[in-house]
Coordinates of C-alpha atoms in Angstrom, one line a residue:
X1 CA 0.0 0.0 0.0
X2 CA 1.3 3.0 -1.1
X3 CA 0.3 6.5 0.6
X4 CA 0.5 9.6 -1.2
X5 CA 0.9 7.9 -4.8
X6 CA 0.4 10.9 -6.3
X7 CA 4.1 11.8 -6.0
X8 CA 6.1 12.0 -9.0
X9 CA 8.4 8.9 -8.1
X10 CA 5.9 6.6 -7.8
X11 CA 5.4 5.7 -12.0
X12 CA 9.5 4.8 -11.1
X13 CA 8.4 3.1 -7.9
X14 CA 6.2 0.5 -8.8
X15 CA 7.8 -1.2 -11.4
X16 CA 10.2 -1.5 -9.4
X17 CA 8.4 -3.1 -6.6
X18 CA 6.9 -5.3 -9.3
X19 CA 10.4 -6.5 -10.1
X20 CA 11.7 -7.2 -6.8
X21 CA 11.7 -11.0 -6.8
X22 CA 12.2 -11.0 -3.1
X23 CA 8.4 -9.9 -3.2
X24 CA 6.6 -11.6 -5.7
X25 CA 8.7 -14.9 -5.1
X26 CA 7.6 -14.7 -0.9
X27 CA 3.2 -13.8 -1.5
X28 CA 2.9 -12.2 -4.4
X29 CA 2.7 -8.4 -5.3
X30 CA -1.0 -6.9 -5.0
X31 CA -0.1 -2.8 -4.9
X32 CA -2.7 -0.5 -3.4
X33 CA -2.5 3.4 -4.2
X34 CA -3.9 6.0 -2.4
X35 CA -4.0 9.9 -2.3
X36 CA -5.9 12.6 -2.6
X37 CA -9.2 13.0 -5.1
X38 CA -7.1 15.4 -7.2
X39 CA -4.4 13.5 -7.8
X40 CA -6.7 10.1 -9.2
X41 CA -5.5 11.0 -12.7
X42 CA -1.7 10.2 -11.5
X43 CA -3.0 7.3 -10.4
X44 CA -4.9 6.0 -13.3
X45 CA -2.0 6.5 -15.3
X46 CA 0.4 4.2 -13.2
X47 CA -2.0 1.9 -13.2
X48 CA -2.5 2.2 -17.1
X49 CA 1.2 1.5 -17.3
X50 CA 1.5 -1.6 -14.4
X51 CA -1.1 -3.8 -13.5
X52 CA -0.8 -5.7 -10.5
X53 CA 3.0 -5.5 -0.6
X54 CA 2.4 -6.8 2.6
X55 CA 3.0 -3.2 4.3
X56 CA 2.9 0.8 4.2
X57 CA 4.7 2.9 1.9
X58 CA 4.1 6.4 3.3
X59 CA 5.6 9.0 0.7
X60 CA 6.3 12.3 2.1
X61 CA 7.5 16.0 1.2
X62 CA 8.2 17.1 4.3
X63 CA 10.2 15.6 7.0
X64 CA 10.2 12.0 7.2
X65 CA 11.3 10.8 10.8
X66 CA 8.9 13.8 12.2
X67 CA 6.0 11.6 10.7
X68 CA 6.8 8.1 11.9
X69 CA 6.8 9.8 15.2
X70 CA 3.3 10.4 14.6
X71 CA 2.7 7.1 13.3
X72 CA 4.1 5.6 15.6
X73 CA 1.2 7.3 18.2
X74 CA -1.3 6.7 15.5
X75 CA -1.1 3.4 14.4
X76 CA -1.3 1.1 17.7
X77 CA -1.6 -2.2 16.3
X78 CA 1.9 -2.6 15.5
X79 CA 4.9 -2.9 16.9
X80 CA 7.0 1.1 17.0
X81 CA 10.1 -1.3 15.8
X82 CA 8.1 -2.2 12.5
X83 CA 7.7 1.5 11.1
X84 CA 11.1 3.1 10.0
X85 CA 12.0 5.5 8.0
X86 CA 14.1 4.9 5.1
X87 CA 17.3 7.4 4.6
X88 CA 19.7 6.0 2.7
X89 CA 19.3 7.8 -0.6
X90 CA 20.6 11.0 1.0
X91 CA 23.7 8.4 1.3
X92 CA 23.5 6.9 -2.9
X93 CA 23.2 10.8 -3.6
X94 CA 26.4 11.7 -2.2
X95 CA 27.9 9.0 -3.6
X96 CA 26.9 9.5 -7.5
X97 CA 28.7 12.9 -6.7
X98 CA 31.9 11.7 -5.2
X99 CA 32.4 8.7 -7.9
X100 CA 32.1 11.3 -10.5
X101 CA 34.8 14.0 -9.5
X102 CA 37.0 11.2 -8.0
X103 CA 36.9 9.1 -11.4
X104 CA 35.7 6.1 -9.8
X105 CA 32.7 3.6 -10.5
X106 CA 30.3 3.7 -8.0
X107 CA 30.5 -0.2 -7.7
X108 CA 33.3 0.8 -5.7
X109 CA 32.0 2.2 -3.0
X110 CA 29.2 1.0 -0.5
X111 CA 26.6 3.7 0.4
X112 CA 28.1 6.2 3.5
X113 CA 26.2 6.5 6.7
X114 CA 23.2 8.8 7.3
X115 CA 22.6 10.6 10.7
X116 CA 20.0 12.9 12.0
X117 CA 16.5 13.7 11.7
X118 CA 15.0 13.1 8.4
X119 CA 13.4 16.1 6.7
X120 CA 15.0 18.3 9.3
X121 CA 18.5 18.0 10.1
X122 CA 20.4 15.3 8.2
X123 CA 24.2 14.3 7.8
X124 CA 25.7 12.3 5.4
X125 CA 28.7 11.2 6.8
X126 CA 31.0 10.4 3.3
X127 CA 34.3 10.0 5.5
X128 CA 33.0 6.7 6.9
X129 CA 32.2 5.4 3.5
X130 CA 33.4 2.2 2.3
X131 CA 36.0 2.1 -0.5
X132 CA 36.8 -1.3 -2.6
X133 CA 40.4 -1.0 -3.5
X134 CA 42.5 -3.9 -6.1
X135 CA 46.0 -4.0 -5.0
X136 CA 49.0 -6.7 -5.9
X137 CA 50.6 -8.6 -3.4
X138 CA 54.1 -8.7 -4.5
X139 CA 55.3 -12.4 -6.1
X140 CA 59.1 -12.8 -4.4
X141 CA 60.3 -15.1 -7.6
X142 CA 58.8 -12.7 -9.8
X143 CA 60.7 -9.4 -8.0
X144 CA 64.2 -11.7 -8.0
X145 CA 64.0 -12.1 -11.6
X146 CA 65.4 -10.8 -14.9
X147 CA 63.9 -7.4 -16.6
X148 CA 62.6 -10.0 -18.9
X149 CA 60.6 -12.5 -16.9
X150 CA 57.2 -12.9 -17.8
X151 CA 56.5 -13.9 -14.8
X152 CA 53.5 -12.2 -13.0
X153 CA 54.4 -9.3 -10.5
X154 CA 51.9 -10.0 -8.1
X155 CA 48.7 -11.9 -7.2
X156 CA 45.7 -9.4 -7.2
X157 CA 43.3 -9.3 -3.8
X158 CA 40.5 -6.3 -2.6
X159 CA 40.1 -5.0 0.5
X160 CA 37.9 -2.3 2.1
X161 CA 39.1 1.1 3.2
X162 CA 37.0 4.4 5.0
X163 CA 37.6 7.2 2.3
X164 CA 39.0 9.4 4.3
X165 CA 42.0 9.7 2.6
X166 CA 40.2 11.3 -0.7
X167 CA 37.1 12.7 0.8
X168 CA 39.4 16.0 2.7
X169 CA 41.3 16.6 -0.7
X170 CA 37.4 17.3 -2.4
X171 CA 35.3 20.5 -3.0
X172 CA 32.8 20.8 -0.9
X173 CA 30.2 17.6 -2.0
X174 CA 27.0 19.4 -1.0
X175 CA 27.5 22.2 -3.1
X176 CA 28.4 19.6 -6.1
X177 CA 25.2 18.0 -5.0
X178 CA 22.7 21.3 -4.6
X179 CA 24.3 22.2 -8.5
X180 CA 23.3 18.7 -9.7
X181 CA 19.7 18.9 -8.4
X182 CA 19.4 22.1 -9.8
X183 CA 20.0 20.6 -12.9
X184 CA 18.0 17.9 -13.2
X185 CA 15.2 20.2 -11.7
X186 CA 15.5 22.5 -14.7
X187 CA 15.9 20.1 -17.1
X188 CA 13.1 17.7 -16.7
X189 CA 10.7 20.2 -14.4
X190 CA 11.1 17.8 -11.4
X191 CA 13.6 16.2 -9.1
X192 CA 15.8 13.2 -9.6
X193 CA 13.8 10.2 -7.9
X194 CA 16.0 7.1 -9.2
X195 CA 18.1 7.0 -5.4
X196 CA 14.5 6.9 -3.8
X197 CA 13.2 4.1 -5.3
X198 CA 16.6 2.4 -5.1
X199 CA 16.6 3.0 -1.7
X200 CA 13.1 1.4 -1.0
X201 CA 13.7 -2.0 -3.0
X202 CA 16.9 -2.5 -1.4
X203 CA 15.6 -2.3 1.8
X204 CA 12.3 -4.8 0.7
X205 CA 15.0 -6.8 -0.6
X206 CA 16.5 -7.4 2.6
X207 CA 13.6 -7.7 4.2
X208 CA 11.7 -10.3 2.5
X209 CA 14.9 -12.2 1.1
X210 CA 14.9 -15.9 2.7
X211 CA 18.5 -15.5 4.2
X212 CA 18.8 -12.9 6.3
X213 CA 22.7 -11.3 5.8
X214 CA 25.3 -9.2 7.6
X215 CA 24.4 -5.9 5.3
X216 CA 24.5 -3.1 7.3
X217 CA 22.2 0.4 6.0
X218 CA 20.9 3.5 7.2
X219 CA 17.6 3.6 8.6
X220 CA 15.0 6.2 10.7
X221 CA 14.5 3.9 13.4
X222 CA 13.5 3.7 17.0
X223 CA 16.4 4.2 19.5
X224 CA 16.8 1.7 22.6
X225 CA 19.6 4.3 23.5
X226 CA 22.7 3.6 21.2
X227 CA 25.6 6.5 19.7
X228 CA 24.1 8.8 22.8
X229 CA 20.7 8.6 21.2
X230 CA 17.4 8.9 23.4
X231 CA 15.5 5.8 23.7
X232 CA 12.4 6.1 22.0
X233 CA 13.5 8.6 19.2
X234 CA 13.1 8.4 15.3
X235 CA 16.6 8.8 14.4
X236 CA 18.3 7.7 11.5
X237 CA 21.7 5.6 11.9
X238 CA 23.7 2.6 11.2
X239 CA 21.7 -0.8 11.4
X240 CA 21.4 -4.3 10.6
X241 CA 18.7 -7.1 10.4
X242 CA 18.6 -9.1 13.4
X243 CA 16.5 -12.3 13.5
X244 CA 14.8 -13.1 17.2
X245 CA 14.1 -15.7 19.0
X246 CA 10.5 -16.4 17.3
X247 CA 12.1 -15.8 14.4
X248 CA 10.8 -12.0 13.6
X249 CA 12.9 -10.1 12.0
X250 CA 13.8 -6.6 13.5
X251 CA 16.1 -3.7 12.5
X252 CA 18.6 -2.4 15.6
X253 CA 21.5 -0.6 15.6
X254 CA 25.2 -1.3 14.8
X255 CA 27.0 -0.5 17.8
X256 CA 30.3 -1.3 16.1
X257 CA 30.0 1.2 13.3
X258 CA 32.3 4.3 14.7
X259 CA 30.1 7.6 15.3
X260 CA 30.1 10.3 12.8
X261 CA 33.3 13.1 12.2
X262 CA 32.1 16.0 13.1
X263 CA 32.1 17.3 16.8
X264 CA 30.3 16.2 19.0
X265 CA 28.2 19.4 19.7
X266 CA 27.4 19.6 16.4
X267 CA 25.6 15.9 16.7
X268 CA 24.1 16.8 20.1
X269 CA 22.9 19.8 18.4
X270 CA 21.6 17.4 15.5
X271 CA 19.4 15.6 18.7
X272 CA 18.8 18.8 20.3
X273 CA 16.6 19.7 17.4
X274 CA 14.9 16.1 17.1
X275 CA 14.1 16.4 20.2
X276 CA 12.7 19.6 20.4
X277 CA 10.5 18.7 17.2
X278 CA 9.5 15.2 18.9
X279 CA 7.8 17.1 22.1
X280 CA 5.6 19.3 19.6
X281 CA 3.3 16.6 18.6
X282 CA 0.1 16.2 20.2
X283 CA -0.7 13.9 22.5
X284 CA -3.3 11.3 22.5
X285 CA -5.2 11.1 25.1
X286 CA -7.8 8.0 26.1
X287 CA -11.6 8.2 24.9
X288 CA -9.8 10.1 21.5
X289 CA -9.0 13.2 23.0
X290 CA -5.8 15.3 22.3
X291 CA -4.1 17.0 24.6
X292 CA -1.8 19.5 23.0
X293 CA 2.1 20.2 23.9
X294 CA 3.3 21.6 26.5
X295 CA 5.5 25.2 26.3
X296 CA 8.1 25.6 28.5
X297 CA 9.5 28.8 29.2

């Protein structure tokens, strides 16, 4: 079920979803749009092009962990761990800008940590991104030979390095990034939604895919109080599928991934604001009351 249909990346979106095998290969794919009356002729022509997900898509314009707060008051039924927000295409953006001015493919490099408050105060943390590097490991009989030997000069392996070590030698990236979306903004009359919908199948993918693996993303969850975070607040950060004892599947932070380089009052200050926002919404109270927030002076 898709909320808010009406969005321009959803005629990317669904065929997408259709796609996913990890979907249609687990129940089948029945897709459910809904929006607004005015926006029914979007609709119809999605559904012109693809003619058909056991859950919600809820797609937003405004900020995204500020609503699964709200959600998560909302909708009772189920679990606060099973509605998250999903952040990493702030990450894939940076990235499409750092493999092109570096001169790298972006199979390179795995998608870079996001931090913050979704549709507030975000931070995209490229320093701690994950670099795939070839390198030869020197052959002794090889070295000991004659200018001539055709011998091979080493045996080729990978490893994985934090890009540090290019990332400080760059322009700034957000700048390359607010140019780019200008761009594509001018150019075609709306924004670039490709990292979006990427961002969304992978994270079905993962989800409904039999095995569950060691991938770790970025994800709007809520906190049980790791990285300094409150408990109980939307916040995106680094995660990882965990599978329980009943065998549910949950998403819960990586402790081991190392926090985000900047200073630490600038992160407190990206909480600060989260939290600040968080005590804003209204309150439920019982027999369907609200109860508004409180102002402190």
């Amino acid at each position: 079920m898709i909320i808010g249909a009406g969005r321009s990346m959803c005629p990317d979106l669904v065929p997408q979803l259709i796609m996913t095998k990890e979907l249609w290969l687990s129940h089948g794919v029945v897709i459910n749009l809904y929006d607004e009356p005015g926006r029914f002729f979007k609709l119809r022509k999605i559904l012109k092009d693809v003619n058909g997900l056991g859950g919600v898509l809820f797609c937003s314009m405004g900020p995204i962990c500020f609503h699964v707060e709200i959600m998560h008051r909302l909708v009772t039924k189920l679990p606060k761990t099973s509605i998250v927000a999903v952040s990493s295409h702030y990450g894939l953006e940076m990235t499409c800008v750092f493999a092109q001015s570096s001169g790298f493919t972006l199979k390179n490099f795995g998608c870079p940590p996001v931090w913050g408050y979704l549709g507030i105060n975000q931070f995209v943390d490229i320093h701690h991104m994950i670099q795939k590097c070839d390198y030869y490991l020197p052959n002794r009989r090889a070295l000991e030979s004659s200018e001539t030997t055709t011998l091979p000069i080493g045996v080729q392996r990978s490893e994985l390095r934090w890009f540090f070590y290019i990332s400080h030698n760059k322009t700034d990236p957000y700048r390359q990034l607010s140019i780019q979306k200008s761009l594509v903004q001018y150019q075609v009359g709306r924004s670039e939604d490709f990292q979006k919908c990427r961002a969304i199948c992978d994270l079905l993918k993962l989800w409904y895919r039999k095995e569950v693996g060691d991938e770790i993303i970025s994800l709007g969850i809520f906190s049980d109080g790791s990285f300094g975070i409150p408990e109980g607040l939307v916040f995106s950060q680094p995660v990882y599928l965990k599978v329980l004892e009943d065998h549910t599947r949950i998403w819960v932070p990586f402790t081991d991934f190392p926090m985000p380089n900047m200073p630490i009052s600038f992160f407190q200050n990206l909480l600060d604001i989260a939290i600040f926002v968080k005590e804003k919404i209204p309150v439920l109270e019982e027999g369907g009351g609200v109860r508004g927030p409180e102002f402190k002076k």
